[in-house]
Short mmCIF file of C-alpha atoms and ligand atoms in Angstrom, two decimals:
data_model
loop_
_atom_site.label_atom_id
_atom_site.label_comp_id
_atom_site.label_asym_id
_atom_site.label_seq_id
_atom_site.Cartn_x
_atom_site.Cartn_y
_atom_site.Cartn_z
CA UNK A 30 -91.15 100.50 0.91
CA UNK A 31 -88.04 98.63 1.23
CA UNK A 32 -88.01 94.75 0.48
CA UNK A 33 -86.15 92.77 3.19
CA UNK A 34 -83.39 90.69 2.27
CA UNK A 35 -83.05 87.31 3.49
CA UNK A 36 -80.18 87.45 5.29
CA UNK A 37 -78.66 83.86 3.25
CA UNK A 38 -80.39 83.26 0.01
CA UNK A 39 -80.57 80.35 -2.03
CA UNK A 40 -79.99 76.91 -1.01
CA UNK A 41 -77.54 75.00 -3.33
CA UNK A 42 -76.21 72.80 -1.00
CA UNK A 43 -78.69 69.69 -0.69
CA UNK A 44 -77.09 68.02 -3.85
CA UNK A 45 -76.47 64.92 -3.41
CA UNK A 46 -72.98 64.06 -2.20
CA UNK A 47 -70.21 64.51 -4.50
CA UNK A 48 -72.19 66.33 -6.88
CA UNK A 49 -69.81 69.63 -6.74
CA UNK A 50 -66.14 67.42 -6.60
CA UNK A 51 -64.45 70.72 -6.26
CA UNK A 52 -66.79 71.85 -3.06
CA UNK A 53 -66.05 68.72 -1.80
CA UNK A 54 -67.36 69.17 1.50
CA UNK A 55 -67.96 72.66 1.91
CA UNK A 56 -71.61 73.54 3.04
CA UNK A 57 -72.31 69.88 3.20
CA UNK A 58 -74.19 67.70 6.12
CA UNK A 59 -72.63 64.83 7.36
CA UNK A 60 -74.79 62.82 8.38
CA UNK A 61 -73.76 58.83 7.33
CA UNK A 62 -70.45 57.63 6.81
CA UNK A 63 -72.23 56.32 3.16
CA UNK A 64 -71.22 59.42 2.27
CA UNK A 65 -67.36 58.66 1.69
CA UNK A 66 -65.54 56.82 -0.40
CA UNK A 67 -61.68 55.86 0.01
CA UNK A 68 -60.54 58.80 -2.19
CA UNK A 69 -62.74 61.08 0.42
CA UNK A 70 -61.52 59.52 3.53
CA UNK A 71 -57.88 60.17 2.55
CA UNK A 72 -58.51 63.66 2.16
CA UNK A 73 -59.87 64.52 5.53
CA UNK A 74 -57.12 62.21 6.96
CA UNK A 75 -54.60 64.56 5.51
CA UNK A 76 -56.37 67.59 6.81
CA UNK A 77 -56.55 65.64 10.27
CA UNK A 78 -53.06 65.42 9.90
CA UNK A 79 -52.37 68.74 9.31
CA UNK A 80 -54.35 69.86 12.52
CA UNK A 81 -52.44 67.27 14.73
CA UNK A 82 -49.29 68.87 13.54
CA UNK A 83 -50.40 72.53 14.13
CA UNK A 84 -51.42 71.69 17.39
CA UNK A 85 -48.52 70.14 18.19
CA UNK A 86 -46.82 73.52 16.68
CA UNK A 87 -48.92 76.37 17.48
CA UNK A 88 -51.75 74.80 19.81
CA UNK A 89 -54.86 77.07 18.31
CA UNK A 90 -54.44 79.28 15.31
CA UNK A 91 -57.25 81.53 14.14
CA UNK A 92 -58.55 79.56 10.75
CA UNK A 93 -61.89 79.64 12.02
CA UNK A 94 -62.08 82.98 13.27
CA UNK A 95 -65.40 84.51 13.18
CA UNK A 96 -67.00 80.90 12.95
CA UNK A 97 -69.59 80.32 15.59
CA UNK A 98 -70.68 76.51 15.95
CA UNK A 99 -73.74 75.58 18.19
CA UNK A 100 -73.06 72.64 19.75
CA UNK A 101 -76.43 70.91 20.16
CA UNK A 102 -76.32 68.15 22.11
CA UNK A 103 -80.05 66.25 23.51
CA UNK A 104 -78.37 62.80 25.15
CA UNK A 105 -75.20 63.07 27.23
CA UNK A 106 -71.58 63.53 26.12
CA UNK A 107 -68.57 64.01 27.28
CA UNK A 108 -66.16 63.20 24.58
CA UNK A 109 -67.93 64.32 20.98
CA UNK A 110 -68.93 67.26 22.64
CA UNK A 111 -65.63 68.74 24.23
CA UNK A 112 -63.68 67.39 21.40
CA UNK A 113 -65.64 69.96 19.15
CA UNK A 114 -65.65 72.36 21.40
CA UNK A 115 -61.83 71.76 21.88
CA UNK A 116 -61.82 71.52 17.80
CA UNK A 117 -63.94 75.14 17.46
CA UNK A 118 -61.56 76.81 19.92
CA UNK A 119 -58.50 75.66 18.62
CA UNK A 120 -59.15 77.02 15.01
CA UNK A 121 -60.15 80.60 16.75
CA UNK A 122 -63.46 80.20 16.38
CA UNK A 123 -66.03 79.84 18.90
CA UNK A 124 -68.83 77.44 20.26
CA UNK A 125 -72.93 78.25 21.76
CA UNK A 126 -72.73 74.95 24.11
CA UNK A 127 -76.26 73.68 24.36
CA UNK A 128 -75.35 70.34 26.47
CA UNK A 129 -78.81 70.02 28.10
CA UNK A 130 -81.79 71.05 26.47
CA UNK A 131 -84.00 71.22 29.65
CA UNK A 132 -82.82 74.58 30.05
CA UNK A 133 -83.51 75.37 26.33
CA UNK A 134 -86.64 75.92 24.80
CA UNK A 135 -87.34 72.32 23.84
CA UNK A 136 -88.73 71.45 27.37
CA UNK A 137 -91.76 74.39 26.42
CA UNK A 138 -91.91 71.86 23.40
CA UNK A 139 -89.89 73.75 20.53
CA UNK A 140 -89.87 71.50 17.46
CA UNK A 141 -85.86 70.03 16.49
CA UNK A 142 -86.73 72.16 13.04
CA UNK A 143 -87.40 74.99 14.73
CA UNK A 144 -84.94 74.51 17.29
CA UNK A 145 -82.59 73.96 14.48
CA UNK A 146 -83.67 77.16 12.63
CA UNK A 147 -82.78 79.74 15.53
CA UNK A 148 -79.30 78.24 16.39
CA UNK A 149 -78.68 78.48 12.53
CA UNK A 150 -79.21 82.52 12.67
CA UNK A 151 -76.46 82.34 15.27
CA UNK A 152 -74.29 80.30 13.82
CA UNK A 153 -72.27 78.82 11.22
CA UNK A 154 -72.52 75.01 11.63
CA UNK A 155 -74.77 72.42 14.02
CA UNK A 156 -73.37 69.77 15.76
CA UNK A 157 -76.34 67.57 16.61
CA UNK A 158 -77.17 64.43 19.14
CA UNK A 159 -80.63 63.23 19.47
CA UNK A 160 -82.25 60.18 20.68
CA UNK A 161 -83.72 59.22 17.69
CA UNK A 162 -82.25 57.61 14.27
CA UNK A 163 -82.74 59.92 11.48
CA UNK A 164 -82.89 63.19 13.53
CA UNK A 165 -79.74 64.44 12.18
CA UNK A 166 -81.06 63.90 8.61
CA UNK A 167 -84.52 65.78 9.71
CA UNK A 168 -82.26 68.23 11.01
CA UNK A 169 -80.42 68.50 7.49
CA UNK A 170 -83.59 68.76 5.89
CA UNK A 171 -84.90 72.30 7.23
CA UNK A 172 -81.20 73.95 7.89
CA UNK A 173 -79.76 76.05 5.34
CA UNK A 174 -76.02 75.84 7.73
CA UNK A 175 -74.08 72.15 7.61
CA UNK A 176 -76.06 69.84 10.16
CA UNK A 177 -72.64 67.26 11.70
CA UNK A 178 -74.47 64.13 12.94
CA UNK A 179 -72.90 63.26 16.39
CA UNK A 180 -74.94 60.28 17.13
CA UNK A 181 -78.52 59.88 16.40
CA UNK A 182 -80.00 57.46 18.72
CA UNK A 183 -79.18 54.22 17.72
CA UNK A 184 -78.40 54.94 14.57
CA UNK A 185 -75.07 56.11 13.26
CA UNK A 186 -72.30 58.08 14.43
CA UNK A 187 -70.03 59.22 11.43
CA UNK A 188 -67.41 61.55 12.97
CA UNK A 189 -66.51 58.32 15.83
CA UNK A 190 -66.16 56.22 13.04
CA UNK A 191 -63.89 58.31 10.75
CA UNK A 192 -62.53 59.23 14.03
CA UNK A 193 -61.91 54.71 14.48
CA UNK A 194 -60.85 54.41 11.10
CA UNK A 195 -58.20 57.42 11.44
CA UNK A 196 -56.81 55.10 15.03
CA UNK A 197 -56.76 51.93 13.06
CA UNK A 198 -54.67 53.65 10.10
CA UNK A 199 -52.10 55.77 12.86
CA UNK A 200 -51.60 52.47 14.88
CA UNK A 201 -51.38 49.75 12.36
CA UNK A 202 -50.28 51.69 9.23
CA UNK A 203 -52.67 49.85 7.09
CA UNK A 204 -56.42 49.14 7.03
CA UNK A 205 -56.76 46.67 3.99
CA UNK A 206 -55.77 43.14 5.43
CA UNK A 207 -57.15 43.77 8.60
CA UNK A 208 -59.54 41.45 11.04
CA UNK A 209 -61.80 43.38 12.87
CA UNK A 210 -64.12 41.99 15.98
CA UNK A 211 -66.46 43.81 17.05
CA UNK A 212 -67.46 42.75 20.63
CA UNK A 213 -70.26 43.90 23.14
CA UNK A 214 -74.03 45.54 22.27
CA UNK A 215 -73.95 45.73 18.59
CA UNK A 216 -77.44 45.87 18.42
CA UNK A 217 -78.13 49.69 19.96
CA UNK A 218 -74.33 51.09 19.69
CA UNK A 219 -74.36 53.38 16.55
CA UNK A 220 -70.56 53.52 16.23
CA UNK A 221 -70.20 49.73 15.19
CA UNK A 222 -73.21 50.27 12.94
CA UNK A 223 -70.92 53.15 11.35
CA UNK A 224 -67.73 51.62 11.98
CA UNK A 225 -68.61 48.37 9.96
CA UNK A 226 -70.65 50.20 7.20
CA UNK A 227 -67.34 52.31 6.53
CA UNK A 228 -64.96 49.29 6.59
CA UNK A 229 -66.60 47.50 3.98
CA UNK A 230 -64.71 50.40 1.59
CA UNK A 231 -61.43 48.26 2.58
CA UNK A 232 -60.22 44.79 2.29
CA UNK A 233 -61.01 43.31 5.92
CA UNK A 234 -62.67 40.82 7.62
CA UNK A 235 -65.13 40.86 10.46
CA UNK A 236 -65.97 39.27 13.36
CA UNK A 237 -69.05 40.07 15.90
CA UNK A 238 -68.99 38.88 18.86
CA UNK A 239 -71.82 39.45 21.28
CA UNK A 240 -75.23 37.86 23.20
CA UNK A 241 -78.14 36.49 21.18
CA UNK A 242 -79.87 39.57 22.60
CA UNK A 243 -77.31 42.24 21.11
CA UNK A 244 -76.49 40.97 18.11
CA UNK A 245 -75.93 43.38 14.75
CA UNK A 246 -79.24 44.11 13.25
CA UNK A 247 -80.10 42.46 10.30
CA UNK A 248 -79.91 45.30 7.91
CA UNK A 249 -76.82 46.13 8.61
CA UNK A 250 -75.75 42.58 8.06
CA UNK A 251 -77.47 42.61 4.87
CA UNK A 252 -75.62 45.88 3.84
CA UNK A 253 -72.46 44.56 4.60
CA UNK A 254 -73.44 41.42 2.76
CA UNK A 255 -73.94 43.05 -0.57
CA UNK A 256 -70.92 45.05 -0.09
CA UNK A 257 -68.66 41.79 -0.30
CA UNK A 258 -67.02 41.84 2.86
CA UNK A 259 -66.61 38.90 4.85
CA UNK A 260 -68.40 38.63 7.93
CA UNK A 261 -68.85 36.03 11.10
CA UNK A 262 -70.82 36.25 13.99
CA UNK A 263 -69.66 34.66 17.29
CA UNK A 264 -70.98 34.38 21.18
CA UNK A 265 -67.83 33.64 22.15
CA UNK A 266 -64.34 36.15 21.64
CA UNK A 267 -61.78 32.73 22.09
CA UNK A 268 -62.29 31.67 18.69
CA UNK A 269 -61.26 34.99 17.03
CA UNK A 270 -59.06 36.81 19.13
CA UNK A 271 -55.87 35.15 17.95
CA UNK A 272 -56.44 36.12 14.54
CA UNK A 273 -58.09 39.51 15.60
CA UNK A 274 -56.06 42.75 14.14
CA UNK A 275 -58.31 45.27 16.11
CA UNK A 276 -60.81 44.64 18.66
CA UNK A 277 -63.45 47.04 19.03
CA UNK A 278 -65.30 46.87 22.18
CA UNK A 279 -68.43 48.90 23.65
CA UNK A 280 -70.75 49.29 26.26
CA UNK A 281 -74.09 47.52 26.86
CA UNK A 282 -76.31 50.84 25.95
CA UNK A 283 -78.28 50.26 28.88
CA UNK A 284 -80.22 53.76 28.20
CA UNK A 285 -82.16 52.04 24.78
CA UNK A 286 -83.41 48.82 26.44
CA UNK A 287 -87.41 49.32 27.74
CA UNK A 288 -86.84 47.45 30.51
CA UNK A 289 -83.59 49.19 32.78
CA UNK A 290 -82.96 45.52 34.75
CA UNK A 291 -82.98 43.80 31.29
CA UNK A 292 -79.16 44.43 30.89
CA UNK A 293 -78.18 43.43 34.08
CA UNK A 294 -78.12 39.82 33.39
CA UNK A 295 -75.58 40.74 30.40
CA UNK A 296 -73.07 42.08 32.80
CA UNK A 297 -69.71 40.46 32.88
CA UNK A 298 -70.23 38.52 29.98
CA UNK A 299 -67.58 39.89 27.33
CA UNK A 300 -64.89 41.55 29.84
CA UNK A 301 -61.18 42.03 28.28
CA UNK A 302 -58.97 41.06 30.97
CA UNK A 303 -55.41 40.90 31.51
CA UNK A 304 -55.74 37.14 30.59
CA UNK A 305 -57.49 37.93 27.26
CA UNK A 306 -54.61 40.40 26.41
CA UNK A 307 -51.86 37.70 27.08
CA UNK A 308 -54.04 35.84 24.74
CA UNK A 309 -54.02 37.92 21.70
CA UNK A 310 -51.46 39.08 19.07
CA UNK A 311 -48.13 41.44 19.69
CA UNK A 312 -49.68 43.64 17.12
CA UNK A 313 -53.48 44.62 17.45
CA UNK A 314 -55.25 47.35 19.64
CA UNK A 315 -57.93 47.33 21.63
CA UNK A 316 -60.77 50.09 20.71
CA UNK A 317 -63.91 51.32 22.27
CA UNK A 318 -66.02 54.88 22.08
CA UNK A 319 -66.09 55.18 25.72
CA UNK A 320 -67.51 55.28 28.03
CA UNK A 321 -66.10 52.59 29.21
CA UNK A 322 -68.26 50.74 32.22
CA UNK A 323 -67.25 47.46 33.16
CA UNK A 324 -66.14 45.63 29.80
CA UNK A 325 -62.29 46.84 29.82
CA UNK A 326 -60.49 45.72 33.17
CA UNK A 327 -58.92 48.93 34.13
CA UNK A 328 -56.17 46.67 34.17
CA UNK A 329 -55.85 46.44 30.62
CA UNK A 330 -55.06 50.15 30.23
CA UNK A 331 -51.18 50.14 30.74
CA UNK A 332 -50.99 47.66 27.74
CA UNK A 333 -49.27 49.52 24.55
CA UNK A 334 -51.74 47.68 22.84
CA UNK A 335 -54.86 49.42 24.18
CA UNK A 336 -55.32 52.40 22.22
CA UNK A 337 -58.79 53.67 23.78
CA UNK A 338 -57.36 56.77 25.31
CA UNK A 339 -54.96 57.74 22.21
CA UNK A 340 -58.66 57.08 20.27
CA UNK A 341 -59.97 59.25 21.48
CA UNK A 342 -57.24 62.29 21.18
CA UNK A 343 -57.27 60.99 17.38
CA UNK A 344 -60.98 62.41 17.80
CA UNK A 345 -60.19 66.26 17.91
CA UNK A 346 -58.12 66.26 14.86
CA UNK A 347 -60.59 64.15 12.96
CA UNK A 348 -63.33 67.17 14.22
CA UNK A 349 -60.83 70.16 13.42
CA UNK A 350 -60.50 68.79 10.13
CA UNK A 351 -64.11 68.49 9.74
CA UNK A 352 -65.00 71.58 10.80
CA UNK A 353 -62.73 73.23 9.08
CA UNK A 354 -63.70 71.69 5.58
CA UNK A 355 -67.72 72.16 5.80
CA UNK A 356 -66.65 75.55 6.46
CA UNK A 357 -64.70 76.20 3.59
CA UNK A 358 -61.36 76.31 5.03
CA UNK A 359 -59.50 73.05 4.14
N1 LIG B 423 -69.87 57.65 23.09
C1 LIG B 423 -70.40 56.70 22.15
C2 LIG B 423 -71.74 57.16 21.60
O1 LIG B 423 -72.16 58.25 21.88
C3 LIG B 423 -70.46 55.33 22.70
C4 LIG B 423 -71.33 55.11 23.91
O2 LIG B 423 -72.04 56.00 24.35
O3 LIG B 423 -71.30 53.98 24.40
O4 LIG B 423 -72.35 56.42 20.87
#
């Protein structure tokens, strides 16, 4: 009788981070940006380089060919989701697009392990958004393939904020000196909570700016205590935005509060305006994930200075360079 063979065996690649230097991030997760250091984050910026310039060359090349990613996505998207599609397709490889799971098996009531654990006999690598905070690391825990967090609830979001950091670096040339305010619902948008845990690996200073209600939670505050970066809260964006470098806005994340009128009474508080622009310095940008709703006057958009759109173009060389390294091909 003839013993079947797993079709993968082994499972050497839940070390802890930077355990195999030379792997670097081949077979990896990512799941928190706490997994980079500067010397890291230079590295993938090179290899997001790279992409932007073979793009700009050759628009798709075949680096990933005979890659499959499943794209697994259980909240909405438009941008992380396209941009790794875009990302896949560009480096020849292609993409299972699972954009809403109530035509998947999770509405019979599949498991996200055992969801996890069919795509990964399809495929090569996971991208994966779920409601809840730790789901990518759950995720990470029963797949043998690399698990890419792309938001997990109100948790983190680690390719936006490499994806932020890579904008800040392309548009200002420098990170270290920088002030950064933060400004809108810090309390339920992941990509500040990733965005400020991955500046404190640089010299800056920052400034939140927000309602009592949405304020940064406190352990994120105390993370960024220990970490010995300098950091002010504010209700008010007058006080700071002369000094302000980059300012980050987002969205009130209307979908996490219990009560859907609750945010309502937080709308039009915190608006960037033509006014607030004239108001700031000749050299900062104006960030934000998008969507945008209400707190960016469209207004603003024709200003050199606001650098949400070019953001978010940043975004598919950050995930080209991403997927190309957990894959072994960077
Ligand atoms: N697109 C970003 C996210 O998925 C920001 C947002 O939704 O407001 O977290």
């Amino acid at each position: 009788m003839t013993s079947f063979t797993p079709p993968i065996r082994g499972n050497n690649r839940h070390l802890p981070f930077g355990d195999q230097q030379d792997a670097l991030f081949y077979g990896r997760d990512i799941i928190s940006v706490k997994q980079f250091d500067r010397e890291k984050l230079e590295y993938i910026f090179g290899v997001a380089h790279e992409m932007y310039e073979m793009v700009a060359r050759v628009g798709s090349f075949d680096l990933l060919k005979g890659k499959i990613l499943a794209n697994l996505f259980y909240e909405p998207s438009t941008r992380t989701s396209s941009s790794f599609t875009s990302a896949m397709d560009r480096l020849g490889g292609s993409v299972i697009p699972i954009n809403n799971v109530s035509y998947s098996s999770v509405t019979k009531g599949e498991s996200l392990p055992d969801t996890v654990r069919t795509l990964e006999a399809y495929s090569d690598v996971i991208v994966l958004r779920h409601p809840e905070v730790g789901s990518a690391a759950l995720a990470a825990k029963y797949a043998r393939k690399p698990i890419i967090n792309a938001g997990d609830g109100t948790g983190e979001h680690p390719t936006q904020a490499l994806l932020d950091l890579f904008t800040i670096k392309e548009e200002l040339g420098c990170v270290d000196g920088l002030t950064v305010t933060m400004m809108g619902d810090l309390r339920y948008g992941r990509t500040v909570h990733s965005l400020a845990r991955l500046l404190t690996l640089f010299d800056i200073r920052l400034n939140y700016v927000s309602p009592e209600l949405l304020q940064m939670p406190s352990e994120i505050l105390d993370e960024i205590t220990a970490s010995g970066t300098k950091q002010t809260s504010y209700n008010e964006l007058d006080p700071v935005l002369p000094e302000t470098d980059v300012l980050y806005v987002t969205r009130v994340q209307k979908e996490r509060f219990d009560d859907p009128t609750q945010h309502e009474s937080l709308k039009g508080s915190y608006v960037v305006t033509k006014e607030t622009m004239e108001k700031a310095k000749d050299k900062m940008i104006v960030m934000h994930p998008l969507p945008r709703v209400w707190e960016i006057d469209m207004a603003v958009d024709d200003d050199p200075r606001a650098a949400y759109f070019r953001q978010m173009e940043y975004g598919l060389y950050i995930r080209m360079a991403l997927l190309a390294m957990v894959l072994g091909k960077a």
